[in-house]
PDB file of C-alpha atoms and ligand atoms in Angstrom:
ATOM      1  CA  UNK A   6     -32.865  36.327 -37.015  1.00 80.00           C
ATOM      2  CA  UNK A   7     -30.379  39.701 -36.493  1.00 90.00           C
ATOM      3  CA  UNK A   8     -26.975  38.119 -35.081  1.00 95.00           C
ATOM      4  CA  UNK A   9     -26.344  39.408 -31.559  1.00 96.00           C
ATOM      5  CA  UNK A  10     -23.604  42.109 -31.444  1.00 98.00           C
ATOM      6  CA  UNK A  11     -20.818  42.739 -29.138  1.00 98.00           C
ATOM      7  CA  UNK A  12     -18.914  46.165 -28.533  1.00 97.00           C
ATOM      8  CA  UNK A  13     -15.025  45.831 -28.362  1.00 98.00           C
ATOM      9  CA  UNK A  14     -14.456  49.186 -27.935  1.00 98.00           C
ATOM     10  CA  UNK A  15     -15.072  51.620 -26.097  1.00 97.00           C
ATOM     11  CA  UNK A  16     -14.343  49.430 -23.064  1.00 97.00           C
ATOM     12  CA  UNK A  17     -15.852  47.845 -21.163  1.00 96.00           C
ATOM     13  CA  UNK A  18     -16.615  45.282 -23.848  1.00 96.00           C
ATOM     14  CA  UNK A  19     -20.265  44.128 -23.746  1.00 97.00           C
ATOM     15  CA  UNK A  20     -23.684  43.373 -25.511  1.00 97.00           C
ATOM     16  CA  UNK A  21     -24.681  46.282 -27.776  1.00 97.00           C
ATOM     17  CA  UNK A  22     -27.149  47.489 -30.651  1.00 97.00           C
ATOM     18  CA  UNK A  23     -26.277  49.350 -33.845  1.00 97.00           C
ATOM     19  CA  UNK A  24     -28.327  52.125 -32.556  1.00 96.00           C
ATOM     20  CA  UNK A  25     -26.622  52.556 -29.412  1.00 95.00           C
ATOM     21  CA  UNK A  26     -22.805  52.552 -31.051  1.00 95.00           C
ATOM     22  CA  UNK A  27     -23.982  54.586 -34.249  1.00 96.00           C
ATOM     23  CA  UNK A  28     -27.266  56.656 -33.129  1.00 92.00           C
ATOM     24  CA  UNK A  29     -25.824  59.934 -31.893  1.00 90.00           C
ATOM     25  CA  UNK A  30     -26.414  63.183 -33.537  1.00 90.00           C
ATOM     26  CA  UNK A  31     -23.620  64.490 -35.455  1.00 94.00           C
ATOM     27  CA  UNK A  32     -22.745  68.183 -35.439  1.00 93.00           C
ATOM     28  CA  UNK A  33     -21.619  70.357 -38.662  1.00 94.00           C
ATOM     29  CA  UNK A  34     -18.010  70.863 -39.459  1.00 95.00           C
ATOM     30  CA  UNK A  35     -17.293  74.342 -39.915  1.00 94.00           C
ATOM     31  CA  UNK A  36     -18.426  75.942 -42.927  1.00 95.00           C
ATOM     32  CA  UNK A  37     -20.248  72.645 -43.973  1.00 97.00           C
ATOM     33  CA  UNK A  38     -22.294  69.846 -42.882  1.00 98.00           C
ATOM     34  CA  UNK A  39     -20.720  66.546 -41.245  1.00 98.00           C
ATOM     35  CA  UNK A  40     -19.719  64.010 -43.759  1.00 98.00           C
ATOM     36  CA  UNK A  41     -20.201  60.549 -42.764  1.00 98.00           C
ATOM     37  CA  UNK A  42     -19.331  57.462 -45.495  1.00 98.00           C
ATOM     38  CA  UNK A  43     -20.913  54.106 -45.126  1.00 98.00           C
ATOM     39  CA  UNK A  44     -19.223  51.335 -46.896  1.00 98.00           C
ATOM     40  CA  UNK A  45     -18.822  47.590 -46.640  1.00 97.00           C
ATOM     41  CA  UNK A  46     -15.791  45.742 -47.633  1.00 98.00           C
ATOM     42  CA  UNK A  47     -14.649  42.040 -47.943  1.00 97.00           C
ATOM     43  CA  UNK A  48     -11.744  40.904 -45.742  1.00 97.00           C
ATOM     44  CA  UNK A  49      -9.539  41.269 -48.867  1.00 96.00           C
ATOM     45  CA  UNK A  50     -10.663  44.778 -49.325  1.00 96.00           C
ATOM     46  CA  UNK A  51     -13.309  44.223 -52.255  1.00 96.00           C
ATOM     47  CA  UNK A  52     -16.384  46.326 -52.381  1.00 97.00           C
ATOM     48  CA  UNK A  53     -18.279  44.668 -55.117  1.00 93.00           C
ATOM     49  CA  UNK A  54     -19.461  41.280 -55.539  1.00 89.00           C
ATOM     50  CA  UNK A  55     -21.338  40.345 -58.727  1.00 84.00           C
ATOM     51  CA  UNK A  56     -21.617  43.798 -59.748  1.00 83.00           C
ATOM     52  CA  UNK A  57     -23.185  45.063 -56.444  1.00 84.00           C
ATOM     53  CA  UNK A  58     -22.359  45.411 -52.529  1.00 84.00           C
ATOM     54  CA  UNK A  59     -25.575  43.702 -51.619  1.00 80.00           C
ATOM     55  CA  UNK A  60     -23.645  40.078 -51.487  1.00 88.00           C
ATOM     56  CA  UNK A  61     -21.061  41.271 -48.903  1.00 95.00           C
ATOM     57  CA  UNK A  62     -23.703  42.125 -46.191  1.00 96.00           C
ATOM     58  CA  UNK A  63     -25.822  40.805 -43.477  1.00 96.00           C
ATOM     59  CA  UNK A  64     -28.886  42.123 -41.413  1.00 97.00           C
ATOM     60  CA  UNK A  65     -26.535  44.175 -38.945  1.00 98.00           C
ATOM     61  CA  UNK A  66     -24.740  45.798 -41.956  1.00 97.00           C
ATOM     62  CA  UNK A  67     -28.352  46.532 -43.377  1.00 96.00           C
ATOM     63  CA  UNK A  68     -29.371  48.013 -40.129  1.00 97.00           C
ATOM     64  CA  UNK A  69     -26.107  50.133 -39.781  1.00 98.00           C
ATOM     65  CA  UNK A  70     -26.953  51.449 -43.343  1.00 97.00           C
ATOM     66  CA  UNK A  71     -30.496  52.293 -42.581  1.00 96.00           C
ATOM     67  CA  UNK A  72     -29.435  53.955 -39.046  1.00 97.00           C
ATOM     68  CA  UNK A  73     -27.104  56.286 -40.701  1.00 97.00           C
ATOM     69  CA  UNK A  74     -29.782  57.210 -43.519  1.00 97.00           C
ATOM     70  CA  UNK A  75     -32.269  58.185 -40.466  1.00 96.00           C
ATOM     71  CA  UNK A  76     -29.698  60.155 -38.823  1.00 96.00           C
ATOM     72  CA  UNK A  77     -28.686  62.048 -42.043  1.00 97.00           C
ATOM     73  CA  UNK A  78     -30.508  64.935 -43.616  1.00 96.00           C
ATOM     74  CA  UNK A  79     -29.302  64.374 -46.989  1.00 98.00           C
ATOM     75  CA  UNK A  80     -27.567  61.313 -48.594  1.00 98.00           C
ATOM     76  CA  UNK A  81     -24.934  61.936 -51.534  1.00 98.00           C
ATOM     77  CA  UNK A  82     -24.062  59.036 -54.060  1.00 98.00           C
ATOM     78  CA  UNK A  83     -22.015  58.809 -57.202  1.00 98.00           C
ATOM     79  CA  UNK A  84     -23.585  58.471 -60.646  1.00 97.00           C
ATOM     80  CA  UNK A  85     -22.292  54.944 -61.060  1.00 95.00           C
ATOM     81  CA  UNK A  86     -23.703  53.754 -57.934  1.00 95.00           C
ATOM     82  CA  UNK A  87     -27.135  55.246 -58.195  1.00 93.00           C
ATOM     83  CA  UNK A  88     -27.357  53.469 -61.547  1.00 90.00           C
ATOM     84  CA  UNK A  89     -25.727  50.173 -60.685  1.00 87.00           C
ATOM     85  CA  UNK A  90     -27.512  49.746 -57.115  1.00 87.00           C
ATOM     86  CA  UNK A  91     -30.948  50.891 -58.374  1.00 87.00           C
ATOM     87  CA  UNK A  92     -31.367  53.906 -56.115  1.00 92.00           C
ATOM     88  CA  UNK A  93     -35.090  54.839 -55.462  1.00 93.00           C
ATOM     89  CA  UNK A  94     -36.615  57.436 -52.931  1.00 94.00           C
ATOM     90  CA  UNK A  95     -35.203  56.939 -49.090  1.00 94.00           C
ATOM     91  CA  UNK A  96     -37.824  55.638 -46.379  1.00 93.00           C
ATOM     92  CA  UNK A  97     -37.182  58.913 -44.115  1.00 94.00           C
ATOM     93  CA  UNK A  98     -39.648  61.396 -45.394  1.00 93.00           C
ATOM     94  CA  UNK A  99     -38.539  64.559 -46.827  1.00 92.00           C
ATOM     95  CA  UNK A 100     -34.880  63.103 -47.363  1.00 96.00           C
ATOM     96  CA  UNK A 101     -33.158  64.205 -50.508  1.00 97.00           C
ATOM     97  CA  UNK A 102     -30.611  62.109 -52.469  1.00 98.00           C
ATOM     98  CA  UNK A 103     -28.136  64.094 -54.401  1.00 98.00           C
ATOM     99  CA  UNK A 104     -26.285  62.217 -57.337  1.00 98.00           C
ATOM    100  CA  UNK A 105     -22.974  63.366 -58.217  1.00 98.00           C
ATOM    101  CA  UNK A 106     -22.203  63.428 -61.935  1.00 98.00           C
ATOM    102  CA  UNK A 107     -19.467  65.244 -64.335  1.00 98.00           C
ATOM    103  CA  UNK A 108     -21.259  64.056 -67.419  1.00 97.00           C
ATOM    104  CA  UNK A 109     -24.981  64.891 -66.522  1.00 95.00           C
ATOM    105  CA  UNK A 110     -25.718  61.432 -67.514  1.00 94.00           C
ATOM    106  CA  UNK A 111     -28.603  60.897 -65.136  1.00 94.00           C
ATOM    107  CA  UNK A 112     -32.036  58.815 -65.549  1.00 93.00           C
ATOM    108  CA  UNK A 113     -34.149  61.560 -64.572  1.00 94.00           C
ATOM    109  CA  UNK A 114     -37.162  59.160 -65.481  1.00 94.00           C
ATOM    110  CA  UNK A 115     -36.165  56.748 -62.524  1.00 94.00           C
ATOM    111  CA  UNK A 116     -38.328  56.728 -59.201  1.00 94.00           C
ATOM    112  CA  UNK A 117     -35.471  58.477 -57.553  1.00 96.00           C
ATOM    113  CA  UNK A 118     -36.175  61.463 -59.429  1.00 95.00           C
ATOM    114  CA  UNK A 119     -39.859  61.157 -60.341  1.00 94.00           C
ATOM    115  CA  UNK A 120     -40.538  60.955 -56.595  1.00 95.00           C
ATOM    116  CA  UNK A 121     -38.983  64.394 -56.155  1.00 94.00           C
ATOM    117  CA  UNK A 122     -36.392  62.854 -53.590  1.00 96.00           C
ATOM    118  CA  UNK A 123     -33.393  63.075 -56.059  1.00 97.00           C
ATOM    119  CA  UNK A 124     -31.239  66.236 -57.016  1.00 97.00           C
ATOM    120  CA  UNK A 125     -28.234  66.404 -59.292  1.00 98.00           C
ATOM    121  CA  UNK A 126     -24.809  67.655 -58.224  1.00 98.00           C
ATOM    122  CA  UNK A 127     -22.989  68.517 -61.584  1.00 98.00           C
ATOM    123  CA  UNK A 128     -20.482  71.249 -62.920  1.00 98.00           C
ATOM    124  CA  UNK A 129     -21.616  74.224 -64.829  1.00 97.00           C
ATOM    125  CA  UNK A 130     -20.795  72.301 -67.997  1.00 96.00           C
ATOM    126  CA  UNK A 131     -23.185  69.249 -67.617  1.00 96.00           C
ATOM    127  CA  UNK A 132     -25.868  69.211 -69.785  1.00 95.00           C
ATOM    128  CA  UNK A 133     -28.580  68.705 -67.208  1.00 93.00           C
ATOM    129  CA  UNK A 134     -32.200  70.149 -67.618  1.00 89.00           C
ATOM    130  CA  UNK A 135     -32.606  72.072 -64.559  1.00 87.00           C
ATOM    131  CA  UNK A 136     -36.375  72.638 -65.162  1.00 89.00           C
ATOM    132  CA  UNK A 137     -36.580  68.564 -64.626  1.00 90.00           C
ATOM    133  CA  UNK A 138     -34.793  68.131 -61.272  1.00 93.00           C
ATOM    134  CA  UNK A 139     -33.013  70.360 -58.534  1.00 96.00           C
ATOM    135  CA  UNK A 140     -29.319  70.744 -59.523  1.00 97.00           C
ATOM    136  CA  UNK A 141     -26.688  72.105 -57.508  1.00 98.00           C
ATOM    137  CA  UNK A 142     -23.919  73.538 -59.827  1.00 98.00           C
ATOM    138  CA  UNK A 143     -20.413  73.314 -58.245  1.00 98.00           C
ATOM    139  CA  UNK A 144     -17.594  73.712 -60.351  1.00 98.00           C
ATOM    140  CA  UNK A 145     -17.042  74.660 -63.932  1.00 98.00           C
ATOM    141  CA  UNK A 146     -15.875  71.536 -65.971  1.00 97.00           C
ATOM    142  CA  UNK A 147     -15.954  69.145 -62.870  1.00 97.00           C
ATOM    143  CA  UNK A 148     -17.644  69.137 -59.605  1.00 98.00           C
ATOM    144  CA  UNK A 149     -16.171  70.916 -57.048  1.00 98.00           C
ATOM    145  CA  UNK A 150     -17.079  68.692 -54.080  1.00 98.00           C
ATOM    146  CA  UNK A 151     -15.898  71.453 -51.296  1.00 98.00           C
ATOM    147  CA  UNK A 152     -18.001  73.888 -52.990  1.00 98.00           C
ATOM    148  CA  UNK A 153     -20.961  71.760 -53.279  1.00 98.00           C
ATOM    149  CA  UNK A 154     -20.854  70.534 -49.656  1.00 98.00           C
ATOM    150  CA  UNK A 155     -20.664  74.386 -48.667  1.00 98.00           C
ATOM    151  CA  UNK A 156     -23.435  75.430 -50.723  1.00 98.00           C
ATOM    152  CA  UNK A 157     -25.694  72.172 -50.399  1.00 98.00           C
ATOM    153  CA  UNK A 158     -28.222  74.039 -48.153  1.00 96.00           C
ATOM    154  CA  UNK A 159     -29.145  75.795 -51.312  1.00 96.00           C
ATOM    155  CA  UNK A 160     -31.190  72.646 -52.169  1.00 96.00           C
ATOM    156  CA  UNK A 161     -31.821  71.320 -48.877  1.00 95.00           C
ATOM    157  CA  UNK A 162     -32.033  74.274 -46.185  1.00 96.00           C
ATOM    158  CA  UNK A 163     -30.275  73.415 -42.623  1.00 95.00           C
ATOM    159  CA  UNK A 164     -28.423  70.690 -43.806  1.00 96.00           C
ATOM    160  CA  UNK A 165     -26.255  69.548 -40.741  1.00 97.00           C
ATOM    161  CA  UNK A 166     -25.430  65.853 -41.565  1.00 97.00           C
ATOM    162  CA  UNK A 167     -24.660  64.299 -45.239  1.00 98.00           C
ATOM    163  CA  UNK A 168     -24.364  60.610 -45.527  1.00 98.00           C
ATOM    164  CA  UNK A 169     -22.256  59.608 -48.523  1.00 98.00           C
ATOM    165  CA  UNK A 170     -22.791  56.083 -49.637  1.00 97.00           C
ATOM    166  CA  UNK A 171     -19.766  55.730 -52.287  1.00 92.00           C
ATOM    167  CA  UNK A 172     -18.905  54.204 -54.656  1.00 94.00           C
ATOM    168  CA  UNK A 173     -15.139  54.207 -54.756  1.00 97.00           C
ATOM    169  CA  UNK A 174     -14.851  57.031 -57.395  1.00 97.00           C
ATOM    170  CA  UNK A 175     -16.777  59.675 -55.420  1.00 98.00           C
ATOM    171  CA  UNK A 176     -14.961  58.453 -52.164  1.00 98.00           C
ATOM    172  CA  UNK A 177     -11.659  59.267 -53.703  1.00 98.00           C
ATOM    173  CA  UNK A 178     -12.855  62.601 -54.715  1.00 98.00           C
ATOM    174  CA  UNK A 179     -14.154  63.301 -51.031  1.00 98.00           C
ATOM    175  CA  UNK A 180     -10.857  61.858 -49.478  1.00 98.00           C
ATOM    176  CA  UNK A 181      -8.817  64.053 -51.697  1.00 97.00           C
ATOM    177  CA  UNK A 182     -10.546  67.121 -50.548  1.00 97.00           C
ATOM    178  CA  UNK A 183     -10.500  66.006 -46.975  1.00 97.00           C
ATOM    179  CA  UNK A 184     -14.336  65.866 -46.789  1.00 98.00           C
ATOM    180  CA  UNK A 185     -14.845  62.606 -44.973  1.00 98.00           C
ATOM    181  CA  UNK A 186     -15.197  63.263 -41.135  1.00 98.00           C
ATOM    182  CA  UNK A 187     -16.366  59.550 -40.516  1.00 98.00           C
ATOM    183  CA  UNK A 188     -16.035  56.361 -42.026  1.00 98.00           C
ATOM    184  CA  UNK A 189     -18.819  53.504 -41.079  1.00 98.00           C
ATOM    185  CA  UNK A 190     -17.142  50.419 -42.231  1.00 98.00           C
ATOM    186  CA  UNK A 191     -18.246  47.146 -42.423  1.00 98.00           C
ATOM    187  CA  UNK A 192     -15.962  44.270 -42.982  1.00 98.00           C
ATOM    188  CA  UNK A 193     -17.759  41.214 -44.082  1.00 98.00           C
ATOM    189  CA  UNK A 194     -15.940  37.972 -43.314  1.00 97.00           C
ATOM    190  CA  UNK A 195     -14.922  36.575 -46.594  1.00 96.00           C
ATOM    191  CA  UNK A 196     -12.263  36.625 -49.244  1.00 96.00           C
ATOM    192  CA  UNK A 197     -13.411  37.156 -52.672  1.00 94.00           C
ATOM    193  CA  UNK A 198     -10.498  37.692 -54.681  1.00 94.00           C
ATOM    194  CA  UNK A 199     -10.905  38.682 -58.143  1.00 91.00           C
ATOM    195  CA  UNK A 200      -9.851  42.621 -59.225  1.00 90.00           C
ATOM    196  CA  UNK A 201     -12.938  44.447 -58.202  1.00 89.00           C
ATOM    197  CA  UNK A 202     -12.808  48.178 -56.798  1.00 94.00           C
ATOM    198  CA  UNK A 203     -11.590  48.617 -53.171  1.00 95.00           C
ATOM    199  CA  UNK A 204     -13.016  51.468 -50.936  1.00 96.00           C
ATOM    200  CA  UNK A 205     -11.562  54.247 -53.045  1.00 97.00           C
ATOM    201  CA  UNK A 206     -10.854  54.408 -57.066  1.00 94.00           C
ATOM    202  CA  UNK A 207      -9.289  56.638 -59.419  1.00 92.00           C
ATOM    203  CA  UNK A 208      -7.946  59.010 -56.696  1.00 90.00           C
ATOM    204  CA  UNK A 209      -4.631  60.560 -56.320  1.00 90.00           C
ATOM    205  CA  UNK A 210      -2.535  58.911 -53.557  1.00 93.00           C
ATOM    206  CA  UNK A 211      -3.296  60.686 -49.922  1.00 95.00           C
ATOM    207  CA  UNK A 212      -2.275  59.598 -46.313  1.00 95.00           C
ATOM    208  CA  UNK A 213      -5.408  60.537 -44.083  1.00 97.00           C
ATOM    209  CA  UNK A 214      -5.336  59.070 -40.757  1.00 98.00           C
ATOM    210  CA  UNK A 215      -8.636  58.132 -38.673  1.00 98.00           C
ATOM    211  CA  UNK A 216      -9.128  57.013 -34.991  1.00 98.00           C
ATOM    212  CA  UNK A 217     -11.592  54.236 -33.963  1.00 98.00           C
ATOM    213  CA  UNK A 218     -14.422  55.530 -31.985  1.00 97.00           C
ATOM    214  CA  UNK A 219     -16.665  52.222 -31.857  1.00 97.00           C
ATOM    215  CA  UNK A 220     -15.798  48.677 -32.811  1.00 98.00           C
ATOM    216  CA  UNK A 221     -18.443  45.891 -32.832  1.00 98.00           C
ATOM    217  CA  UNK A 222     -18.595  42.311 -33.863  1.00 98.00           C
ATOM    218  CA  UNK A 223     -21.561  40.044 -34.225  1.00 98.00           C
ATOM    219  CA  UNK A 224     -22.116  36.255 -34.174  1.00 97.00           C
ATOM    220  CA  UNK A 225     -21.282  35.924 -37.873  1.00 98.00           C
ATOM    221  CA  UNK A 226     -18.000  37.513 -37.522  1.00 98.00           C
ATOM    222  CA  UNK A 227     -18.943  40.694 -39.235  1.00 98.00           C
ATOM    223  CA  UNK A 228     -17.060  43.905 -37.974  1.00 98.00           C
ATOM    224  CA  UNK A 229     -18.558  47.396 -37.533  1.00 98.00           C
ATOM    225  CA  UNK A 230     -15.969  50.158 -36.994  1.00 98.00           C
ATOM    226  CA  UNK A 231     -16.873  53.914 -36.479  1.00 98.00           C
ATOM    227  CA  UNK A 232     -13.584  55.755 -37.669  1.00 98.00           C
ATOM    228  CA  UNK A 233     -13.342  59.427 -37.002  1.00 98.00           C
ATOM    229  CA  UNK A 234     -10.892  61.682 -39.420  1.00 98.00           C
ATOM    230  CA  UNK A 235      -8.005  62.571 -37.141  1.00 97.00           C
ATOM    231  CA  UNK A 236      -6.973  66.082 -38.493  1.00 89.00           C
ATOM    232  CA  UNK A 237      -3.708  67.540 -37.220  1.00 81.00           C
TER     233      UNK A 237
HETATM  234  N1  LIG B 322     -19.563  48.078 -51.053  1.00 96.86           N
HETATM  235  C1  LIG B 322     -20.101  49.180 -50.676  1.00 96.86           C
HETATM  236  O1  LIG B 322     -20.264  49.786 -49.596  1.00 96.86           O
HETATM  237  C2  LIG B 322     -20.184  50.114 -51.956  1.00 96.86           C
HETATM  238  C3  LIG B 322     -20.910  51.248 -51.943  1.00 96.86           C
HETATM  239  C4  LIG B 322     -21.125  51.949 -52.924  1.00 96.86           C
HETATM  240  C5  LIG B 322     -20.882  51.266 -54.345  1.00 96.86           C
HETATM  241  N2  LIG B 322     -20.347  50.227 -54.553  1.00 96.86           N
HETATM  242  C6  LIG B 322     -20.178  49.605 -55.859  1.00 96.86           C
HETATM  243  O2  LIG B 322     -19.134  50.305 -56.481  1.00 96.86           O
HETATM  244  C7  LIG B 322     -19.414  50.233 -57.744  1.00 96.86           C
HETATM  245  C8  LIG B 322     -19.415  51.650 -58.593  1.00 96.86           C
HETATM  246  O3  LIG B 322     -18.068  52.293 -58.460  1.00 96.86           O
HETATM  247  P1  LIG B 322     -17.788  53.565 -59.074  1.00 96.86           P
HETATM  248  O4  LIG B 322     -16.461  54.022 -58.587  1.00 96.86           O
HETATM  249  O5  LIG B 322     -18.081  53.547 -60.709  1.00 96.86           O
HETATM  250  O6  LIG B 322     -19.014  54.496 -58.346  1.00 96.86           O
HETATM  251  P2  LIG B 322     -19.381  55.886 -58.204  1.00 96.86           P
HETATM  252  O7  LIG B 322     -18.338  56.516 -57.555  1.00 96.86           O
HETATM  253  O8  LIG B 322     -20.644  55.935 -57.419  1.00 96.86           O
HETATM  254  O9  LIG B 322     -19.594  56.344 -59.594  1.00 96.86           O
HETATM  255  C9  LIG B 322     -18.714  56.915 -60.430  1.00 96.86           C
HETATM  256  C10 LIG B 322     -19.375  58.020 -61.404  1.00 96.86           C
HETATM  257  O10 LIG B 322     -20.046  58.876 -60.092  1.00 96.86           O
HETATM  258  C11 LIG B 322     -19.748  59.984 -60.798  1.00 96.86           C
HETATM  259  N3  LIG B 322     -18.793  60.644 -59.998  1.00 96.86           N
HETATM  260  C12 LIG B 322     -18.029  60.280 -58.778  1.00 96.86           C
HETATM  261  N4  LIG B 322     -17.256  60.966 -58.238  1.00 96.86           N
HETATM  262  C13 LIG B 322     -17.324  62.041 -58.897  1.00 96.86           C
HETATM  263  C14 LIG B 322     -16.481  63.339 -58.669  1.00 96.86           C
HETATM  264  N5  LIG B 322     -15.932  63.574 -57.715  1.00 96.86           N
HETATM  265  N6  LIG B 322     -17.200  64.579 -59.507  1.00 96.86           N
HETATM  266  C15 LIG B 322     -17.984  64.324 -60.272  1.00 96.86           C
HETATM  267  N7  LIG B 322     -18.542  63.046 -60.716  1.00 96.86           N
HETATM  268  C16 LIG B 322     -18.289  62.180 -59.935  1.00 96.86           C
HETATM  269  C17 LIG B 322     -19.362  60.014 -62.091  1.00 96.86           C
HETATM  270  O11 LIG B 322     -20.479  60.023 -62.952  1.00 96.86           O
HETATM  271  P3  LIG B 322     -20.186  60.414 -64.396  1.00 96.86           P
HETATM  272  O12 LIG B 322     -19.568  59.458 -65.264  1.00 96.86           O
HETATM  273  O13 LIG B 322     -21.893  60.685 -65.026  1.00 96.86           O
HETATM  274  O14 LIG B 322     -19.478  61.901 -64.667  1.00 96.86           O
HETATM  275  C18 LIG B 322     -18.215  59.002 -62.248  1.00 96.86           C
HETATM  276  O15 LIG B 322     -18.324  58.280 -63.441  1.00 96.86           O
HETATM  277  C19 LIG B 322     -20.776  49.468 -57.959  1.00 96.86           C
HETATM  278  O16 LIG B 322     -20.624  48.282 -58.328  1.00 96.86           O
HETATM  279  C20 LIG B 322     -21.436  49.594 -56.385  1.00 96.86           C
HETATM  280  O17 LIG B 322     -22.163  48.416 -56.255  1.00 96.86           O
HETATM  281  C21 LIG B 322     -19.975  49.424 -53.394  1.00 96.86           C
END
């Protein structure tokens, strides 16, 4: 059974649903689509347990991820996560999933690509056979994420909302270029120790402030926050 959800913010507190809190349509940011990042972390900040994020979640977290996917026109994911989490085609008809890679090491024989849903986001230098998959080229030797998002409608016309799903390396790149408009963060009520990655990895230091728009808690002590980028 799905654990009951309670809204803590905005006030007044009371019963709610993931759809009510997270389901509003997002508007594009000037010059590019709205970018929402959906992640789950343990209380002590880990995003990976036993090699994937699956062990951290619960049914409400799953519903949050699916709700955000259904709202988005395009999903964007780093090559490490696409490989490690076994990405396949999305459930929303016609939705595309862009895999970000510098090396071009992407398995074009996977279901994600043979289904036609997958496309690659890569720099000009990446050895991708463009005849086997749609490829968005942005940057010379490494992906220019700003340019990629500004031109993503060359692959998917009319994109308004991009759902980013990590992993930590891609998140750090998006943050460095101030491309994250919204963070939907599930906090899983466990500490896992170890030295696994946190929400961002391999990035330069930044100080990007966010404000809380919605905060939910469920009967299993999972917390769901919708954080909006507070730009000066
Ligand atoms: N808890 C969660 O919500 C959550 C969500 C997602 C992932 N994860 C976990 O995170 C782990 C993977 O971490 P990760 O940091 O390796 O993930 P990642 O960011 O998905 O993958 C890293 C790889 O993606 C490509 N990449 C990332 N950012 C790029 C950029 N700005 N430009 C060009 N290419 C870029 C590069 O691929 P190339 O090497 O091909 O150039 C890079 O080596 C997995 O264990 C996964 O389960 C957890």
